Structure formats: structure tokens, C-alpha cells
């Protein structure tokens, strides 16, 4: 059953747009966007089905004609999939397995409610081997589901509605296809809540600490997992009013905390790493920017031994920033990765094609580097633009080497109960693009005529004419394992003609 699309006239849409833009101009003042060229592109190999317009864009014509239901791909192909009822927000992988995140309350509708465990030894035919049904797994895992390879632990927190509290379950994944719950008491038993808030989360590299991050307020909690059966909070603080994901330095002494307002804080967490009795966690730096917001997470890497992080903006066309953090107190942005559709001069095109696609337009969400030291490639889930892969050997000359934008599940909203995209499509307007649109107007780079299309004015009950790819695409040689909100789990392959895995490949998302 397809929900009807509710539209308004172009004149009404124009009026609403002007009112929204005026409000935003007042709120952001004379803020301007940082302009940088998009990632260069290499040619698509024979057998590709390339995009028809701007890099990363799915034009209104392709959405309306049904062309987007075939998907778009360049130098990548699908090996196998397990779609189910959708892929939640973020999922994770370990060894030959994948763990598909849940989105509340839709994850409770239908059979096998909970986190789906997939055995992907044969990428062409993933097999469902178990379902995790602890309260945290049923409550929606949002962006909290993470793996620590060193200790073979899987952790997820319960996040039923943007922010959750009290629920956190820890699993032994030595047998990755059959996780074993380690903490039946605190965090899992509803009568024994853990004193945390949750939305995001991640591990310190040694796996002894899981950091749980709330968004409203931005409470950050350090959960000691030295004894996974008895998780306990050893530090808690409020670094900012609305914080997001994290990345942790290899030695576990620095935490790079994403700021939802657009930016990154650097915290000295060495006292927590040492397990001081009353740890003090000072803030070393607070780097902010107006080019992008809802900063999602950070991926610590090094280039030539110099510490950097990739910082990913979830909204506002900020793309991915590369930040030199060799001086803890003076981090500096040294580069960025954007698609053509993210540029300020194309924000009018964003509105033309993304209208009716719901809250998000075209933004990066979660990325994985193919190794932490001198990474050669970065793979990112990009809302509505699919999986994007970049050659980052020379961070000053980033080139996109492949992409896979999966087939749209247009009209299948009711079948995708575990997809945040299907639920959010009650709203048709790409609201999270509003600040970048306002900035383009301020710069005089917005053409109101270019912003109008057949989709303009679709304010409610939008379609699923693209997919939202939120999860990190994790590296397995030339393969990338990931999930998208509508299409669920996918095993993809990047052509060996454009990518050769380094011998020390070690996929990393930062936490």
C-alpha cells in the first residue's frame, strides 16, 4: 500500500520557503559556508549504471520516473543482501558476521523482533543465525551498536526516541554467529538500570571502556567493562548541550567528541584510561564550524605519523572534514570531502530533488577508513547518495573511485517497519538542509527557479525514492559490508581495477 503524497502549490511552497529562509537568516546572522571543490571523479567502468546528474544527486526526474528504483552504481556491485524489514539506523560487523540495528517502535512489528545476527561467510547468501531480544535490543539501538575487536565484545544501548536511558547489554561474540549475553543483571534487567543516557556510543581501543553519549542533554558516560558482567559508570560529564558520536586515539587518552551544533571537542580522558579513583576529564579544545552541523562522529587516523581525524557532518552539506589534531589545543581543518550536490551553489538543486524525500537531503553519516595509519581509502554511508568510496592516500587530492546507491524502495513504506526512513517520510520536506540553503541565499548563490521541481511542496507523506545509508561501510578486502535504512544489509564489492587492499587493511570507524 502506498501512502498518498500531500503537496502544496508552487506559490505556497515559495511563500513557505521564504518564511523559513528569513527565520534562518535571523538565527544564523551573517554566517557563511566554507567553499571547497568536490571530490574528483574517475571514470566508471563498463557495466556501471552511473548517476544522471550532479555527483551524489538523484534528480526529481529519476525519482518520479521510477529510474531510482533500479539504483545507481559506479565501479561497485552488489554481491548479496538480507533486506528484511529495513536496516535500522546503524549496524556493525565482526569477523564473518553482521548485526543489524533496530529502530523503535517499528522493530517490534512483525516476526523476530530484535537485533538480527547474520552469518556472511558466503556474502552472496547471508544467513540469519540468531536474534538478540534483550530490552536494549528491542528498545531501538539508534547509533549505539558497536564492536570491540580486541575483546570480541558487542554492546548496544536502548534508545526508543532520540535519547534513551538505563539500558545497555554486552555480548561475547567469540562465536560471532551466536552472541552470548554477559550482563543479565545491571543494564539488561529492567529493575537494574545503568545510570546513563544513550543515543550514540563507542569503545576505547582496548575495549575496557564504552562511552555512551546522549544528545539532549549532551551527557557523556564512561562505562567500565573490565568485568563485562558488571558494567559500571566510572565517570560522567556534560561537555556540551548536545553532543553526538566519538572517536578515541589509539592510546585511549584522547576523545574526539562530535558537537551537534557543528564542531568537535577534544577531551583528555587519560585519567579514565588509567582508572584514577576520581577521574578528571578536561576539555583541551573546542573547534566549531558553520559549514555543516549535527556532526556525527570522528575517525582518528595518522598521515606520516601526524595525528588527524576525519569528522563527519550529518546535516548541512558539510561532508567530511580532515582535521590535524597533532596539537591537542590547536586543531585545524586541513581539507574536506564533498560531493557536487553538497556545494553551496547547488543547494537550490538539493531542494528541487530532495523535496518529498523527508528530513534528510544529501549528507554523509558514518565512515570507515581502510586502516588507521596512512589510510588509502575512506568509505562512507551518504544519505540518499548511497555508499561513496574515496581514494584518500593524498588527502590534498581526494578522488571518488566508486559508489553504490541502492535501488529505491518507493511505495514500500508499510513493509519497512525497521526503517527510520519509512517512518520519517510522514514528513516530506528536507528540513535538515535548511541551514545550508540559508547560507547559499546569503552568499547570493541560490536560484529560486532552480529550486522548483515537480516535487516542490511535498510537505507530508513523501515517498522512498532514495535510500538512507547511515551505517559505516566496513572493509573486507575489496568488499564493503553495510546496511541502509530501507534495503537492509548488503555485501558490496569494489572493482579491483580501482582499489587494491593494503596488506595491513584494518577497517576502522574510530570507536
XYZ file of C-alpha atoms in Angstrom:
511
model
C 0.000 0.000 0.000
C 1.402 3.365 -0.991
C 0.745 6.403 1.178
C -0.512 9.460 -0.742
C 1.886 12.346 -1.265
C 0.497 15.642 0.079
C 1.607 18.633 -1.944
C 1.035 22.362 -1.918
C 1.051 24.770 -4.833
C 4.332 26.179 -6.070
C 3.251 29.628 -4.872
C 2.522 28.322 -1.362
C 5.793 26.436 -1.375
C 7.633 29.585 -2.415
C 5.998 31.566 0.403
C 6.826 28.870 2.964
C 10.393 28.735 1.721
C 10.839 32.487 2.052
C 9.461 32.459 5.594
C 11.771 29.585 6.560
C 14.775 31.240 4.951
C 14.053 34.536 6.698
C 13.837 32.798 10.065
C 17.110 31.022 9.437
C 18.862 34.200 8.347
C 17.883 35.797 11.628
C 19.113 32.788 13.590
C 22.488 32.392 11.907
C 23.226 36.032 11.196
C 25.986 36.578 8.655
C 27.400 33.055 8.891
C 28.893 31.895 5.625
C 29.693 28.431 4.357
C 33.202 27.211 3.683
C 33.518 26.562 -0.034
C 35.745 23.740 -1.243
C 35.817 21.820 -4.528
C 34.089 18.434 -4.628
C 35.992 15.172 -4.713
C 37.391 14.461 -8.168
C 35.859 11.527 -10.046
C 37.368 8.733 -12.057
C 35.582 7.147 -14.998
C 33.006 4.452 -14.398
C 33.992 1.055 -15.771
C 31.843 -0.861 -18.280
C 28.824 -2.410 -16.601
C 28.258 0.590 -14.358
C 24.921 2.416 -14.106
C 26.093 5.948 -13.333
C 24.209 8.887 -11.910
C 22.487 11.100 -14.431
C 23.240 14.493 -12.922
C 25.383 16.127 -10.281
C 27.668 13.896 -8.230
C 25.537 12.463 -5.419
C 22.225 13.832 -6.672
C 19.139 11.792 -7.529
C 17.209 14.292 -9.676
C 13.458 14.721 -9.472
C 13.073 13.199 -12.939
C 14.809 9.973 -11.848
C 12.683 9.782 -8.716
C 9.389 10.472 -10.475
C 10.027 8.194 -13.462
C 10.976 5.234 -11.274
C 14.568 5.217 -12.555
C 15.844 5.419 -8.967
C 14.204 2.050 -8.263
C 16.990 0.481 -10.327
C 19.703 2.185 -8.286
C 22.965 3.706 -9.488
C 26.434 2.232 -9.301
C 29.939 3.003 -10.500
C 32.820 0.550 -10.135
C 30.888 -1.366 -7.463
C 28.440 -4.245 -7.489
C 26.075 -5.999 -5.107
C 27.158 -9.483 -4.020
C 24.290 -10.340 -1.680
C 21.719 -8.845 0.661
C 19.359 -9.509 3.545
C 16.738 -6.801 3.356
C 14.218 -7.896 5.952
C 12.069 -5.070 7.277
C 14.835 -2.482 6.999
C 18.260 -1.843 8.489
C 17.580 0.448 11.438
C 19.968 3.386 11.768
C 23.466 1.936 12.207
C 24.637 -1.653 12.190
C 28.053 -3.233 12.783
C 30.090 -6.212 11.624
C 32.673 -8.524 13.157
C 34.610 -11.396 11.634
C 32.139 -13.098 9.254
C 29.015 -11.675 10.911
C 26.781 -8.630 10.824
C 24.476 -7.211 13.489
C 21.522 -5.230 12.148
C 20.411 -2.327 14.340
C 16.839 -1.738 15.468
C 14.559 1.286 15.231
C 11.779 1.600 17.793
C 8.834 1.049 17.663
C 8.799 -0.371 14.131
C 11.286 -3.099 15.011
C 8.604 -4.681 17.203
C 6.217 -5.132 14.295
C 6.477 -8.490 12.609
C 8.432 -11.664 13.360
C 11.850 -11.914 15.032
C 11.835 -8.548 16.787
C 15.326 -7.553 17.911
C 18.851 -7.229 16.532
C 19.289 -9.685 13.660
C 22.544 -11.648 13.571
C 23.716 -12.610 10.079
C 26.400 -15.113 9.091
C 28.064 -13.647 5.979
C 30.684 -16.300 5.283
C 29.029 -16.510 1.893
C 28.451 -12.841 1.021
C 26.109 -13.873 -1.783
C 23.776 -15.583 0.686
C 23.785 -14.137 4.232
C 22.122 -16.447 6.771
C 20.088 -15.308 9.777
C 21.501 -17.257 12.750
C 20.152 -15.520 15.859
C 18.071 -12.611 17.163
C 19.071 -10.568 20.215
C 15.972 -9.764 22.230
C 17.246 -8.130 25.425
C 15.402 -4.896 26.366
C 18.146 -2.673 24.906
C 17.937 -4.505 21.587
C 14.136 -4.201 21.431
C 14.077 -0.549 22.532
C 15.953 0.579 19.403
C 19.733 0.731 19.245
C 19.957 4.002 17.233
C 23.745 4.632 16.810
C 24.910 2.802 19.929
C 25.596 -0.661 18.482
C 29.389 -1.122 18.458
C 32.006 -3.898 18.391
C 35.412 -4.070 20.032
C 37.614 -6.424 18.032
C 40.311 -6.822 20.695
C 37.961 -8.238 23.312
C 35.335 -9.612 20.929
C 32.539 -7.652 22.569
C 29.290 -6.308 21.131
C 27.477 -3.540 23.015
C 24.174 -1.826 22.350
C 22.080 0.646 24.343
C 18.324 1.151 24.311
C 17.245 4.346 22.540
C 13.487 4.361 21.945
C 13.129 8.022 20.944
C 16.275 10.008 20.115
C 17.576 9.631 23.682
C 17.381 6.561 25.895
C 18.390 5.797 29.463
C 19.320 2.858 31.634
C 19.544 0.012 29.105
C 22.838 -1.468 27.902
C 23.637 -5.072 27.006
C 27.071 -6.641 26.482
C 27.695 -9.776 24.416
C 30.601 -12.150 23.884
C 30.946 -12.590 20.113
C 33.809 -15.098 20.100
C 31.319 -17.204 18.150
C 30.131 -14.248 16.117
C 27.058 -16.002 14.722
C 25.766 -16.807 18.209
C 26.391 -13.904 20.625
C 26.252 -14.724 24.341
C 24.816 -12.203 26.798
C 27.324 -11.330 29.532
C 25.329 -8.952 31.770
C 21.924 -10.387 32.612
C 21.780 -8.041 35.614
C 22.729 -4.358 35.504
C 21.758 -2.725 32.216
C 19.693 -5.676 30.986
C 17.335 -6.409 33.877
C 14.684 -3.670 33.787
C 14.837 -3.417 37.584
C 18.601 -2.710 37.469
C 19.115 0.243 35.115
C 22.583 1.595 34.389
C 22.774 5.379 35.120
C 23.456 6.536 31.554
C 21.760 8.348 28.720
C 22.233 6.966 25.219
C 21.946 7.854 21.561
C 25.464 7.176 20.316
C 28.339 5.214 21.771
C 31.725 3.686 21.144
C 34.696 1.865 22.619
C 38.141 2.882 23.713
C 40.586 0.761 21.675
C 41.423 -1.686 24.485
C 37.726 -2.480 24.981
C 37.691 -1.714 28.703
C 35.564 1.443 28.334
C 32.333 2.016 26.435
C 31.420 5.679 26.049
C 27.678 6.364 25.976
C 26.661 9.720 24.549
C 23.276 11.394 24.861
C 22.129 14.238 22.660
C 19.664 16.198 24.804
C 21.361 16.916 27.091
C 24.838 16.016 25.885
C 25.668 13.782 28.828
C 28.743 11.602 28.268
C 29.248 8.468 30.403
C 32.314 6.242 30.701
C 31.138 2.679 31.326
C 33.788 0.346 32.731
C 33.625 -3.083 31.063
C 36.681 -4.606 32.716
C 34.169 -7.119 34.021
C 31.561 -7.222 31.234
C 29.101 -8.977 33.542
C 29.052 -5.920 35.806
C 29.157 -2.693 33.779
C 29.573 0.395 35.941
C 29.845 4.116 35.297
C 33.291 5.435 36.329
C 32.930 8.997 35.005
C 30.134 11.200 33.784
C 30.097 14.757 32.489
C 28.262 17.322 30.379
C 30.785 18.561 27.775
C 28.062 20.462 25.875
C 24.338 20.868 25.499
C 24.034 18.477 22.557
C 26.860 16.099 21.735
C 26.994 13.150 19.340
C 29.454 10.400 18.357
C 33.078 9.831 19.252
C 36.476 8.711 18.112
C 39.255 7.691 20.503
C 43.009 7.947 19.987
C 44.931 4.639 19.716
C 46.392 5.048 23.219
C 42.948 5.677 24.721
C 43.979 9.079 26.128
C 42.112 11.461 23.828
C 38.439 11.502 22.917
C 37.276 13.427 19.857
C 33.643 14.277 20.588
C 31.283 15.380 17.815
C 29.235 18.502 18.549
C 25.671 18.505 17.214
C 25.870 22.253 16.639
C 28.744 21.754 14.199
C 32.196 21.028 15.517
C 34.384 18.802 17.662
C 35.696 18.876 21.219
C 38.946 17.232 22.300
C 38.826 15.743 25.797
C 41.742 14.430 27.827
C 40.431 11.056 29.049
C 43.769 9.714 30.289
C 42.528 9.661 33.905
C 39.655 7.386 32.886
C 42.037 5.215 30.870
C 44.280 4.875 33.960
C 41.216 4.253 36.154
C 42.083 7.037 38.585
C 39.755 6.867 41.626
C 38.112 10.242 40.866
C 38.998 10.929 37.228
C 39.108 14.470 35.896
C 38.356 14.911 32.175
C 39.462 18.368 30.998
C 38.483 19.891 27.672
C 41.566 20.671 25.595
C 39.950 22.263 22.539
C 36.579 23.240 21.104
C 36.660 23.547 17.318
C 33.455 24.823 15.723
C 32.335 25.458 12.157
C 29.288 26.717 10.263
C 29.864 24.534 7.207
C 27.718 21.579 8.241
C 26.118 20.624 11.539
C 24.874 17.628 13.557
C 28.486 16.448 13.410
C 28.129 12.675 13.607
C 31.393 11.000 14.592
C 35.169 11.120 14.215
C 37.699 8.646 12.820
C 41.248 9.045 14.197
C 43.968 8.310 11.629
C 47.570 9.296 11.031
C 49.338 10.585 7.927
C 53.100 10.202 8.064
C 52.828 9.744 11.821
C 50.883 13.010 12.286
C 47.568 12.606 14.112
C 44.400 13.574 12.228
C 40.703 12.801 12.427
C 38.018 12.579 9.793
C 34.949 14.396 11.183
C 31.616 13.624 9.530
C 28.705 16.090 9.374
C 25.252 14.502 9.342
C 23.496 17.618 8.055
C 24.039 20.964 6.384
C 26.096 19.692 3.414
C 29.270 19.746 5.493
C 30.599 16.468 4.116
C 33.709 15.049 5.784
C 36.446 17.239 7.225
C 40.067 16.249 7.787
C 41.437 17.829 10.959
C 45.062 17.944 12.120
C 44.970 17.164 15.845
C 48.730 16.878 16.408
C 48.386 19.901 18.724
C 45.631 18.945 21.153
C 44.861 22.558 21.931
C 45.005 23.948 18.410
C 43.268 21.540 15.998
C 42.927 22.824 12.468
C 40.888 21.816 9.448
C 43.204 20.875 6.587
C 40.733 19.574 3.999
C 37.238 18.358 3.265
C 35.421 15.795 1.158
C 32.169 16.767 -0.524
C 30.064 15.672 -3.460
C 28.957 18.164 -6.093
C 25.430 18.218 -4.665
C 26.865 19.451 -1.335
C 28.354 22.645 -2.742
C 26.743 25.976 -1.774
C 25.955 26.770 -5.415
C 23.897 23.576 -5.692
C 21.654 23.972 -2.654
C 18.833 25.022 -4.973
C 19.190 21.685 -6.761
C 19.074 19.968 -3.363
C 15.612 21.387 -2.728
C 14.426 20.513 -6.220
C 15.265 16.819 -5.941
C 15.065 16.095 -2.206
C 11.580 17.528 -1.679
C 9.253 14.687 -0.754
C 12.191 12.586 0.434
C 11.770 13.517 4.120
C 14.063 15.128 6.708
C 17.473 14.479 5.151
C 18.755 15.614 1.790
C 22.300 14.511 0.801
C 24.734 14.204 3.703
C 27.481 11.950 4.983
C 26.680 9.926 8.101
C 29.207 7.220 9.056
C 32.596 6.468 7.509
C 35.252 3.774 7.780
C 38.925 4.119 6.852
C 40.635 1.030 5.451
C 43.422 1.339 8.021
C 44.216 3.814 10.818
C 47.795 4.612 9.745
C 48.153 6.229 6.308
C 44.673 5.191 5.096
C 44.367 4.558 1.385
C 40.557 4.703 1.139
C 37.564 6.034 3.046
C 34.083 4.553 2.582
C 31.048 6.498 3.754
C 27.330 5.987 4.032
C 25.768 9.083 2.456
C 22.087 9.832 2.952
C 20.256 9.493 -0.399
C 23.588 9.249 -2.254
C 24.374 5.677 -1.207
C 27.791 4.229 -0.377
C 30.618 6.511 -1.545
C 34.274 5.437 -1.670
C 37.223 7.833 -1.856
C 40.939 7.438 -2.526
C 42.500 9.354 0.395
C 46.157 8.389 0.010
C 46.881 12.036 -0.709
C 44.424 13.965 1.490
C 45.042 17.057 -0.612
C 43.817 15.298 -3.777
C 40.849 13.156 -2.811
C 39.217 11.208 -5.655
C 35.935 9.329 -5.597
C 36.627 5.859 -7.011
C 33.221 4.222 -6.733
C 29.674 4.372 -5.417
C 26.643 2.185 -4.951
C 23.304 3.921 -4.470
C 20.893 1.028 -3.862
C 17.537 0.612 -5.572
C 14.872 2.845 -4.056
C 12.042 1.054 -2.259
C 9.485 3.589 -3.480
C 5.996 2.989 -2.151
C 7.025 0.174 0.209
C 6.767 2.257 3.392
C 4.444 -0.091 5.263
C 6.642 -3.149 4.653
C 9.737 -1.462 6.108
C 8.853 -1.204 9.771
C 12.518 -1.224 10.891
C 13.443 1.665 8.590
C 13.672 5.167 10.102
C 13.298 6.477 6.560
C 9.883 4.852 6.153
C 8.629 6.317 9.423
C 10.185 9.760 8.902
C 8.564 10.019 5.482
C 5.444 11.186 7.270
C 7.362 14.453 6.836
C 8.138 15.305 3.228
C 10.379 18.370 3.478
C 14.203 18.065 3.785
C 14.211 20.164 6.943
C 17.808 19.366 7.936
C 19.053 21.061 4.758
C 17.584 24.402 5.830
C 20.784 25.968 7.285
C 22.868 25.220 4.180
C 20.085 26.585 1.977
C 20.031 29.765 4.076
C 23.794 30.104 3.749
C 23.542 29.766 -0.032
C 20.933 32.534 -0.055
C 23.264 34.754 1.980
C 26.053 34.126 -0.493
C 23.828 35.023 -3.427
C 24.242 31.504 -4.856
C 20.628 30.365 -4.626
C 18.341 30.379 -7.676
C 14.721 30.101 -6.537
C 13.671 28.964 -10.013
C 16.234 26.153 -9.973
C 14.861 25.033 -6.598
C 11.409 24.288 -8.015
C 10.505 20.916 -9.461
C 7.625 18.504 -9.787
C 8.281 17.532 -6.175
C 8.172 21.040 -4.714
C 5.661 21.497 -1.945
C 5.505 17.847 -0.895
C 5.170 18.563 2.810
C 3.875 15.229 4.082
C 3.644 11.530 3.222
C 6.694 11.538 0.999
C 7.933 8.552 -0.970
C 11.027 6.404 -0.610
C 12.583 7.476 -3.888
C 16.109 7.053 -2.490
C 17.526 5.131 0.472
C 19.156 6.492 3.608
C 22.550 4.836 4.037
C 23.525 5.577 7.636
C 25.827 2.686 8.581
C 29.590 2.656 8.119
C 30.623 0.531 5.107
C 33.178 -1.759 6.765
C 36.118 -3.116 4.792
C 36.680 -6.793 3.964
C 39.365 -6.765 1.274
C 37.583 -5.421 -1.814
C 34.234 -5.950 -0.139
C 32.236 -3.487 1.917
C 29.602 -4.741 4.378
C 26.947 -2.247 5.394
C 23.254 -1.594 5.862
C 20.925 1.067 4.543
C 17.652 2.020 6.200
C 15.373 0.591 3.502
C 17.481 -2.089 1.798
C 18.895 -3.613 4.985
C 22.206 -5.497 4.937
C 24.282 -5.516 1.751
C 27.623 -7.053 0.806
C 29.215 -4.935 -1.923
C 32.355 -5.368 -3.996
C 34.615 -2.583 -5.201
C 36.338 -3.291 -8.504
C 39.987 -4.356 -8.153
C 40.691 -2.044 -11.085
C 40.131 0.972 -8.814
C 41.176 -0.351 -5.373
C 43.891 -2.666 -4.078
C 43.555 -3.507 -0.381
C 46.708 -2.747 1.636
C 48.313 -5.788 3.237
C 47.613 -4.342 6.682
C 43.992 -3.417 5.941
C 42.147 -2.894 9.247
C 38.735 -1.275 8.899
C 38.190 1.453 11.486
C 35.279 3.728 12.342
C 37.074 5.380 15.241
C 35.354 3.668 18.151
